[in-house]
Coordinates of C-alpha atoms in Angstrom, one line a residue:
M94 CA 55.6 74.0 58.1
A95 CA 51.9 72.1 57.0
E96 CA 52.0 70.7 60.4
A97 CA 51.8 73.7 62.2
K98 CA 48.7 74.9 60.1
K99 CA 47.3 71.4 60.8
S100 CA 47.5 72.1 64.8
R101 CA 46.3 75.5 64.3
K102 CA 43.5 74.6 62.4
K103 CA 42.6 72.8 65.6
T104 CA 43.3 74.6 67.8
D105 CA 40.9 77.4 65.9
E106 CA 38.5 75.1 66.1
K107 CA 38.3 73.8 69.4
A108 CA 38.5 78.2 70.0
T109 CA 35.1 78.2 68.4
I110 CA 33.2 74.9 69.9
D111 CA 34.1 76.3 73.0
N112 CA 32.9 79.8 72.6
L113 CA 29.6 77.7 70.9
G114 CA 29.3 76.1 74.1
A115 CA 29.8 78.9 76.0
G116 CA 26.8 80.6 74.7
L117 CA 24.9 78.6 74.6
G118 CA 25.8 77.6 78.7
N119 CA 27.2 74.4 78.4
K120 CA 30.4 71.9 77.7
P121 CA 31.4 71.0 74.3
P122 CA 31.2 67.6 74.0
Q123 CA 34.6 66.1 75.7
A124 CA 35.1 62.9 78.0
V125 CA 39.1 63.5 79.7
D126 CA 39.0 60.9 81.7
F127 CA 38.5 58.3 79.2
E128 CA 41.2 60.4 77.0
E129 CA 44.1 59.3 79.8
A130 CA 42.7 56.3 80.2
V131 CA 43.2 55.1 76.7
L132 CA 46.7 57.2 76.9
G133 CA 47.8 55.1 79.7
A134 CA 46.2 51.9 78.3
L135 CA 48.7 52.5 75.5
L136 CA 51.3 53.1 78.1
I137 CA 51.1 50.1 79.6
D138 CA 49.7 46.7 77.4
A139 CA 51.0 46.5 74.1
N140 CA 48.4 44.1 73.3
C141 CA 45.7 47.1 72.4
V142 CA 48.0 49.3 70.4
E143 CA 47.0 48.1 66.9
D144 CA 43.1 48.5 67.6
V145 CA 43.0 51.9 69.4
M146 CA 45.8 53.5 66.6
E147 CA 43.4 51.4 64.0
E148 CA 40.3 53.6 65.2
L149 CA 41.3 57.1 66.6
E150 CA 42.8 60.0 65.2
P151 CA 44.6 63.0 67.2
N152 CA 41.3 64.8 66.5
C153 CA 38.8 62.3 69.0
F154 CA 41.1 64.0 71.4
Y155 CA 39.5 66.8 73.0
E156 CA 42.2 68.2 76.1
P157 CA 45.4 69.3 73.6
R158 CA 47.6 68.4 76.0
N159 CA 46.1 64.5 75.3
R160 CA 46.1 64.9 71.5
T161 CA 49.6 65.9 71.5
I162 CA 50.6 63.0 73.3
F163 CA 48.5 60.5 70.4
E164 CA 50.1 62.4 68.0
A165 CA 53.6 61.3 69.5
M166 CA 52.9 58.3 70.1
S167 CA 51.3 57.9 66.5
K168 CA 54.7 58.7 65.1
L169 CA 56.5 56.4 67.1
V170 CA 53.8 53.1 65.9
N171 CA 54.4 54.6 62.5
E172 CA 58.4 53.9 63.4
H173 CA 57.6 50.6 64.7
V174 CA 59.0 51.5 67.8
A175 CA 57.3 50.1 71.0
L176 CA 55.8 53.0 73.4
D177 CA 56.9 53.4 77.0
L178 CA 57.1 56.1 78.8
L179 CA 60.6 56.4 77.7
S180 CA 60.0 56.0 74.4
V181 CA 56.9 58.6 74.4
G182 CA 59.2 60.8 76.7
E183 CA 61.7 60.8 74.2
K184 CA 59.7 61.7 71.3
L185 CA 57.6 64.4 72.7
K186 CA 60.8 65.8 73.4
A187 CA 62.3 66.1 70.2
M188 CA 59.0 67.2 68.7
G189 CA 59.5 70.4 71.6
K190 CA 56.6 69.4 73.3
L191 CA 57.2 67.2 76.7
D192 CA 57.0 70.1 78.1
E193 CA 53.8 71.5 77.3
V194 CA 52.0 68.3 78.2
G195 CA 53.4 68.4 81.6
G196 CA 56.9 66.5 81.1
T197 CA 57.4 62.8 82.4
L198 CA 55.6 63.1 85.4
A199 CA 52.4 63.9 83.5
L200 CA 52.8 60.5 81.8
V201 CA 53.7 58.9 85.1
S202 CA 50.2 59.4 86.0
L203 CA 48.3 58.2 83.0
T204 CA 49.6 54.5 83.7
E205 CA 48.4 55.3 87.0
R206 CA 45.0 56.1 85.9
I207 CA 44.3 52.7 84.6
A208 CA 44.9 49.4 86.5
A209 CA 44.3 47.2 83.0
A210 CA 43.4 47.7 79.5
A211 CA 40.5 44.9 79.1
H212 CA 37.4 48.2 79.1
V213 CA 39.6 50.2 76.4
E214 CA 37.3 49.0 73.6
Y215 CA 34.4 50.6 75.6
Y216 CA 36.9 53.9 76.1
V217 CA 37.5 54.1 72.3
K218 CA 33.5 54.2 71.8
V219 CA 33.1 56.8 73.8
L220 CA 35.7 59.6 72.5
K221 CA 34.6 58.7 68.7
Q222 CA 30.9 59.7 70.1
K223 CA 32.7 62.7 71.7
C224 CA 34.0 63.2 68.6
I225 CA 31.3 63.2 65.8
Q226 CA 29.3 65.7 68.4
R227 CA 31.9 68.3 68.0
E228 CA 32.2 68.0 64.6
L229 CA 29.0 68.1 64.0
I230 CA 28.9 71.1 66.2
S231 CA 31.6 72.6 63.9
A232 CA 29.9 72.1 61.0
A233 CA 26.5 73.8 62.2
Y234 CA 28.4 76.8 63.1
E235 CA 29.7 76.2 59.6
I236 CA 26.7 76.5 57.7
L237 CA 25.0 79.1 60.1
K238 CA 27.9 81.4 59.1
G239 CA 27.4 80.4 55.6
S240 CA 24.1 81.0 55.5
F241 CA 24.4 84.4 57.1
D242 CA 26.7 85.4 54.2
D243 CA 24.6 87.5 51.9
G244 CA 27.0 86.8 48.8
A245 CA 27.0 83.0 49.5
N246 CA 26.2 81.1 46.2
V247 CA 23.1 78.8 47.8
D248 CA 24.0 75.5 45.6
E249 CA 27.8 75.7 47.1
L250 CA 26.5 76.5 50.5
I251 CA 24.2 73.1 50.5
D252 CA 27.1 71.1 49.0
M253 CA 29.4 72.7 51.6
S254 CA 26.7 71.4 54.7
Q255 CA 25.6 68.2 53.0
S256 CA 29.0 67.2 52.6
R257 CA 30.0 68.5 56.1
I258 CA 27.6 66.4 58.1
D259 CA 28.4 63.3 56.1
A260 CA 32.6 63.9 57.0
A261 CA 31.3 64.2 60.3
I262 CA 30.0 61.1 60.9
N263 CA 31.9 59.2 58.1
N264 CA 35.1 60.3 58.9
N265 CA 35.2 58.4 62.1
V266 CA 33.4 55.2 60.9
K267 CA 36.2 53.0 60.4
R268 CA 35.3 49.8 57.4
D269 CA 36.7 46.6 59.0
F270 CA 38.0 44.3 56.7
R271 CA 35.6 41.2 56.4
D272 CA 36.4 37.2 55.5
I273 CA 36.4 36.2 52.3
G274 CA 33.8 33.3 53.6
S275 CA 31.2 36.5 53.8
V276 CA 31.8 38.2 51.1
I277 CA 31.5 35.0 48.9
K278 CA 27.5 34.5 50.8
E279 CA 27.2 37.9 49.9
A280 CA 28.2 37.2 45.7
T281 CA 26.2 33.6 45.7
D282 CA 22.8 35.7 47.3
D283 CA 23.6 38.3 44.8
L284 CA 23.7 35.7 42.1
E285 CA 20.9 34.2 42.9
A286 CA 18.2 37.2 43.1
L287 CA 19.8 37.4 39.2
Q288 CA 18.2 34.0 38.4
T289 CA 15.1 35.4 38.9
R290 CA 15.7 38.2 36.5
S291 CA 15.4 38.9 32.8
G292 CA 19.7 39.1 33.3
I293 CA 19.6 42.9 32.9
S294 CA 21.2 43.9 36.8
G295 CA 21.8 47.6 36.1
V296 CA 19.5 50.0 34.3
P297 CA 19.0 49.0 31.0
S298 CA 19.8 50.8 27.9
G299 CA 16.2 49.4 26.2
F300 CA 19.0 48.0 22.8
E301 CA 18.9 44.2 23.6
T302 CA 23.0 44.0 21.5
L303 CA 24.2 46.5 24.3
D304 CA 22.5 45.3 27.6
K305 CA 24.4 41.5 26.7
Y306 CA 27.7 43.6 27.1
T307 CA 27.0 45.8 30.4
L308 CA 23.8 44.2 31.8
G309 CA 22.7 47.6 31.9
W310 CA 24.4 50.3 33.1
Q311 CA 25.6 49.5 37.0
Q312 CA 25.4 51.1 39.7
S313 CA 28.9 53.8 40.5
N314 CA 29.5 53.6 36.4
L315 CA 31.0 56.4 35.0
I316 CA 29.6 55.8 31.2
I317 CA 31.2 58.2 28.5
L318 CA 29.5 58.9 25.2
G319 CA 31.4 60.3 22.9
A320 CA 31.0 61.5 19.3
R321 CA 32.3 64.3 17.2
P322 CA 29.3 67.4 16.9
S323 CA 26.7 67.0 15.0
V324 CA 26.6 62.6 15.2
G325 CA 24.3 62.2 17.8
K326 CA 25.2 62.0 20.9
T327 CA 21.9 64.1 22.5
A328 CA 19.6 61.7 20.4
F329 CA 21.1 58.5 21.4
A330 CA 21.2 59.6 25.7
L331 CA 17.5 60.5 25.5
N332 CA 16.8 57.0 23.9
V333 CA 18.7 55.5 26.7
L334 CA 17.3 57.5 29.0
R335 CA 13.7 57.3 27.9
N336 CA 13.8 53.5 27.6
A337 CA 14.7 53.5 31.4
A338 CA 12.0 56.1 32.2
V339 CA 8.9 54.5 29.9
D340 CA 9.6 51.4 29.7
S341 CA 10.9 50.1 33.1
N342 CA 9.3 53.3 35.0
M343 CA 12.3 53.8 36.7
P344 CA 13.2 57.7 37.6
V345 CA 15.8 59.0 35.7
A346 CA 17.2 62.7 35.4
I347 CA 18.8 64.8 32.5
F348 CA 21.5 67.9 33.2
S349 CA 21.6 69.4 29.9
L350 CA 23.9 72.7 29.5
E351 CA 23.9 72.8 25.7
M352 CA 19.8 73.0 25.0
S353 CA 17.0 74.0 26.5
A354 CA 14.2 72.3 28.8
I355 CA 12.2 73.1 25.8
E356 CA 14.4 71.6 22.8
L357 CA 14.9 68.5 25.0
V358 CA 11.2 67.6 25.5
K359 CA 10.3 68.3 21.3
R360 CA 13.0 65.7 21.4
L361 CA 11.2 63.0 23.1
I362 CA 8.4 64.0 21.6
T363 CA 9.3 63.6 18.4
T364 CA 10.8 59.9 19.2
E365 CA 8.4 59.1 21.5
S366 CA 5.7 60.1 18.4
G367 CA 6.9 58.7 15.8
L368 CA 6.3 61.9 14.0
P369 CA 9.0 64.1 11.5
A370 CA 11.2 66.1 13.0
D371 CA 9.9 69.1 10.5
K372 CA 7.0 68.7 11.9
I373 CA 7.5 69.0 15.7
K374 CA 9.3 71.7 14.7
G375 CA 6.9 73.8 13.2
G376 CA 8.6 73.7 9.7
I377 CA 5.8 71.0 8.3
K378 CA 2.0 72.4 9.5
M379 CA 0.6 69.4 11.2
D380 CA -2.9 67.9 10.1
P381 CA -5.9 66.8 13.0
Q382 CA -4.4 63.2 12.3
D383 CA -0.9 63.8 12.9
W384 CA -2.2 65.5 16.4
D385 CA -4.7 62.7 17.4
Q386 CA -1.2 60.1 17.0
L387 CA 0.9 63.1 18.8
N388 CA -1.6 63.1 22.0
Y389 CA -2.1 59.5 22.0
S390 CA 1.4 58.6 21.9
L391 CA 2.6 61.0 24.6
K392 CA 0.6 59.6 27.1
A393 CA 3.1 57.4 28.4
I394 CA 6.1 59.4 27.9
S395 CA 3.6 62.5 29.9
K396 CA 3.9 60.2 33.1
A397 CA 7.4 59.0 33.0
P398 CA 9.8 60.2 35.6
I399 CA 11.9 62.5 33.7
Y400 CA 13.5 64.9 35.2
I401 CA 15.6 68.1 33.7
D402 CA 17.8 71.0 35.0
D403 CA 19.1 72.7 31.7
T404 CA 21.3 75.7 33.9
P405 CA 23.8 76.7 31.7
G406 CA 27.4 76.2 32.5
I407 CA 26.3 74.4 35.7
S408 CA 29.7 73.9 38.4
I409 CA 30.3 70.2 39.7
T410 CA 29.9 71.4 42.9
E411 CA 25.8 72.6 41.8
F412 CA 25.8 69.6 39.9
R413 CA 26.6 67.1 43.2
S414 CA 24.5 69.5 45.2
K415 CA 21.5 69.0 42.8
A416 CA 22.1 64.5 42.0
K417 CA 21.8 64.6 46.1
R418 CA 18.7 65.5 46.5
L419 CA 17.2 64.0 43.6
V420 CA 18.5 61.0 44.5
R421 CA 17.3 61.2 48.1
S422 CA 13.8 63.3 47.2
K423 CA 12.7 61.2 44.0
G424 CA 14.6 57.8 43.9
V425 CA 16.2 58.9 40.9
R426 CA 18.1 56.1 39.4
F427 CA 20.3 57.1 36.3
I428 CA 21.9 60.2 35.5
V429 CA 22.7 62.2 32.0
V430 CA 25.3 65.2 31.3
D431 CA 24.8 67.0 28.3
Y432 CA 27.6 67.3 27.9
L433 CA 30.7 67.4 30.4
Q434 CA 33.3 69.7 29.0
L435 CA 30.2 72.5 29.7
M436 CA 30.9 72.0 33.1
Q437 CA 32.4 74.6 35.4
G438 CA 35.8 72.9 37.9
P439 CA 36.6 73.8 40.7
P440 CA 37.8 77.5 40.5
E441 CA 40.7 77.4 41.5
L442 CA 41.8 75.3 38.2
R443 CA 40.1 77.5 35.6
G444 CA 42.4 78.8 33.1
M445 CA 43.9 75.2 33.2
R446 CA 41.5 73.6 31.6
E447 CA 42.9 70.4 31.1
Q448 CA 43.0 70.1 35.0
E449 CA 40.0 71.5 34.9
V450 CA 38.3 68.8 33.1
A451 CA 40.1 65.9 35.0
A452 CA 39.0 67.7 38.0
I453 CA 35.5 67.2 36.6
S454 CA 35.9 63.5 35.7
R455 CA 36.9 62.7 39.1
M456 CA 34.1 64.6 40.5
L457 CA 31.6 62.8 38.2
K458 CA 32.6 59.2 38.8
G459 CA 32.9 60.1 43.1
T460 CA 29.0 61.8 42.7
A461 CA 28.2 58.5 41.1
K462 CA 29.8 56.4 43.7
E463 CA 29.4 58.5 46.6
L464 CA 25.3 57.9 45.4
N465 CA 25.6 54.7 43.9
I466 CA 23.9 55.3 40.9
P467 CA 25.4 55.3 36.5
I468 CA 26.2 58.8 35.8
M469 CA 26.8 59.5 31.9
A470 CA 28.7 61.7 30.7
L471 CA 28.3 62.9 26.9
S472 CA 32.1 64.4 25.5
Q473 CA 33.5 65.9 22.7
L474 CA 36.3 64.5 20.5
S475 CA 38.7 66.1 19.2
R476 CA 40.0 66.3 15.5
N477 CA 41.9 63.9 15.4
S478 CA 38.9 61.8 14.9
V479 CA 37.7 62.7 11.0
Q480 CA 41.6 63.1 10.4
R481 CA 42.6 59.7 10.2
T482 CA 42.2 57.8 6.4
N483 CA 42.6 54.2 8.5
S484 CA 39.6 52.6 10.2
N485 CA 37.2 54.4 8.5
N486 CA 37.8 57.3 10.8
R487 CA 36.1 55.7 13.7
P488 CA 36.5 57.2 16.8
M489 CA 39.5 56.0 19.9
L490 CA 39.9 56.4 23.2
S491 CA 43.0 59.1 22.5
D492 CA 40.4 61.2 21.2
L493 CA 38.0 62.1 23.6
R494 CA 38.8 65.8 24.0
E495 CA 41.0 68.0 26.6
S496 CA 42.2 65.5 29.2
G497 CA 42.9 62.0 29.4
S498 CA 41.8 61.8 32.7
I499 CA 38.0 60.8 31.2
E500 CA 39.4 57.3 29.7
Q501 CA 41.1 56.7 32.8
D502 CA 37.7 57.8 35.8
A503 CA 35.2 55.9 32.5
D504 CA 34.3 52.4 33.8
I505 CA 32.5 52.3 29.4
V506 CA 33.0 54.7 26.9
L507 CA 30.9 54.5 24.4
F508 CA 31.3 56.3 21.0
V509 CA 28.9 57.1 18.1
H510 CA 30.5 56.6 14.7
R511 CA 27.9 57.5 11.3
P512 CA 30.1 57.2 8.7
D513 CA 27.6 59.4 6.6
A514 CA 28.1 61.9 9.2
I515 CA 31.6 62.3 8.0
G516 CA 30.9 62.4 4.4
L517 CA 31.0 58.9 3.7
G518 CA 27.1 57.4 3.1
D519 CA 25.5 57.4 -0.2
T520 CA 22.5 55.4 -0.1
V521 CA 19.8 55.8 2.2
E522 CA 21.1 52.4 3.8
D523 CA 24.6 54.2 3.7
K524 CA 23.0 57.3 5.6
E525 CA 21.5 55.0 8.1
Y526 CA 24.3 53.5 9.4
T527 CA 25.8 53.9 12.3
E528 CA 27.9 52.4 14.5
I529 CA 27.8 52.2 18.7
I530 CA 31.4 51.5 19.6
I531 CA 32.4 49.7 22.8
A532 CA 35.5 51.1 22.9
K533 CA 36.5 50.5 26.9
N534 CA 34.0 48.4 29.0
R535 CA 35.4 47.7 32.8
N536 CA 33.7 44.7 33.5
G537 CA 32.9 43.5 30.1
Q538 CA 33.8 43.1 26.2
I539 CA 34.2 46.0 24.1
D540 CA 32.7 45.2 20.4
T541 CA 30.9 47.0 18.1
I542 CA 27.3 47.0 17.5
P543 CA 26.0 47.4 14.5
M544 CA 22.4 50.0 14.8
R545 CA 20.3 52.6 12.3
F546 CA 19.7 55.9 12.8
K547 CA 16.2 57.7 11.8
G548 CA 17.4 61.2 11.8
G549 CA 13.8 62.5 11.0
Q550 CA 12.6 60.9 14.2
L551 CA 15.5 61.3 16.4
R552 CA 15.5 57.9 17.0
F553 CA 18.4 54.8 16.8
V554 CA 17.3 50.9 16.1
E555 CA 19.0 47.7 16.3
N556 CA 19.4 45.5 13.4
T557 CA 17.8 43.1 15.6
S558 CA 14.7 43.9 16.9
G559 CA 14.2 45.2 20.1
T560 CA 13.9 44.2 23.9
F561 CA 11.4 46.6 24.4
E562 CA 8.4 47.3 22.4
S563 CA 9.0 50.6 22.2
A564 CA 8.4 53.5 19.8
M565 CA 12.4 54.0 19.5
N566 CA 13.4 50.0 18.7
S567 CA 10.6 47.5 18.2
E568 CA 10.0 46.1 15.5
A569 CA 7.1 48.3 13.7
S570 CA 9.5 51.5 15.1
V571 CA 11.5 50.3 11.6
Q572 CA 8.9 51.1 9.1
S573 CA 9.3 55.0 7.7
D574 CA 5.6 55.3 8.4
Y575 CA 5.4 54.3 11.6
S576 CA 2.2 54.8 13.3
P577 CA 1.7 54.2 17.3
F578 CA -2.2 53.4 16.8
P579 CA -3.0 50.2 16.2
S580 CA -4.2 49.4 12.6
G581 CA -8.4 49.9 12.0
D582 CA -8.7 52.3 15.5
D583 CA -9.8 55.7 15.5
F584 CA -8.9 57.6 17.7
S585 CA -9.8 61.3 16.9
N586 CA -11.2 61.8 19.9
S587 CA -8.1 61.0 22.1
S588 CA -6.4 64.1 23.8
F589 CA -3.1 64.9 25.3
Q590 CA -3.5 64.4 29.1

């Protein structure tokens, strides 16, 4: 039944391409003579069978009769049966397709089309090129049809367009095996390049101890940052985002499904300026010195390559489309999603929450691999993390909410744990004490990193001095009355540009 549907789909695509070609006064790209030459080579030379089967698929054959014969040959190869006139004819007969392709005489005529299989590699190359051209025509038709649909979702249309074109090319480009010698050479070249760097090969977090375990956020990695509500997930993610953009001048982006763009920017202003959050929110009036401090401190972050999308309830397909555009047009190297459970999964999984979250998690990982950048997705935790009485209520991997697939898809899982957030902090030091728990690290160690959370300034500070001199984690920032001004200087005339 499935094969029948697949066959009808291929037939419909061929009819569509034929109609388009007729409308333009052209024949669809095809090379029927080369198709017959390849089939003839498969029948007379067993040495070329494996190479041809590895490179070609049935849709590489334009002529339906030739496609059917190749499908029969593919089945025989999978059944470990040698290809010859008798075996292929018998398989076609069993499929009920022998008369459809012209009988045994048609198979005999194929062997007469080619004297030797010496040039079959070239024939295969031609067939693949024609196949790519046909698939691009089919993709263009689908894009054109969707573009004329007034009810189409534009972001989904863009994502479909990019995916169809990429698939038309990538599906016909096989990745060959590699000998270990060439891979070792590539690995040693990479090691040599790392010797000239600071040791961080990925996107730096700005926290020295964390970067020792991760060497920065690595390409293609999915990082999950989990915590209970109001513990500091967004604040920590913004600290990391800011450090990459301001200190390392790396283009970054954040998709905020919970907060508006202006709320996020106010948080960044609070962190960067060192001013109390109540002043930035407007609860406490700012004096002239505060304005000078604000204007001076924001010069760097105002020019930082940070891009914000605050679309509420964004679908995973819309996210993929926008992420691709950001990487291609802005060179974005790190993306944060705040937060995973607020995204919308595939429409067919709506109402099946666990499967929907699992699909979102898989697609986030797939997007990170496709774009070759790290993606950090924030995640809520279940109530189990605060109901346990052991281990100071520290969160565990099993606490990730709504799907076990999240921990499976993630390369790194981090938890923000603040004892004060669950009523276990008494002194000022206790209230600031925070643990960044590395619960999973596919390519490194797991551990717990002690930090302090400056709630008034939305900053996380390591107990040891930070790697970067920033408003977040420099030694000066540990002081509660931190100011970015050099002592003794007057910035009363400074202005925010």
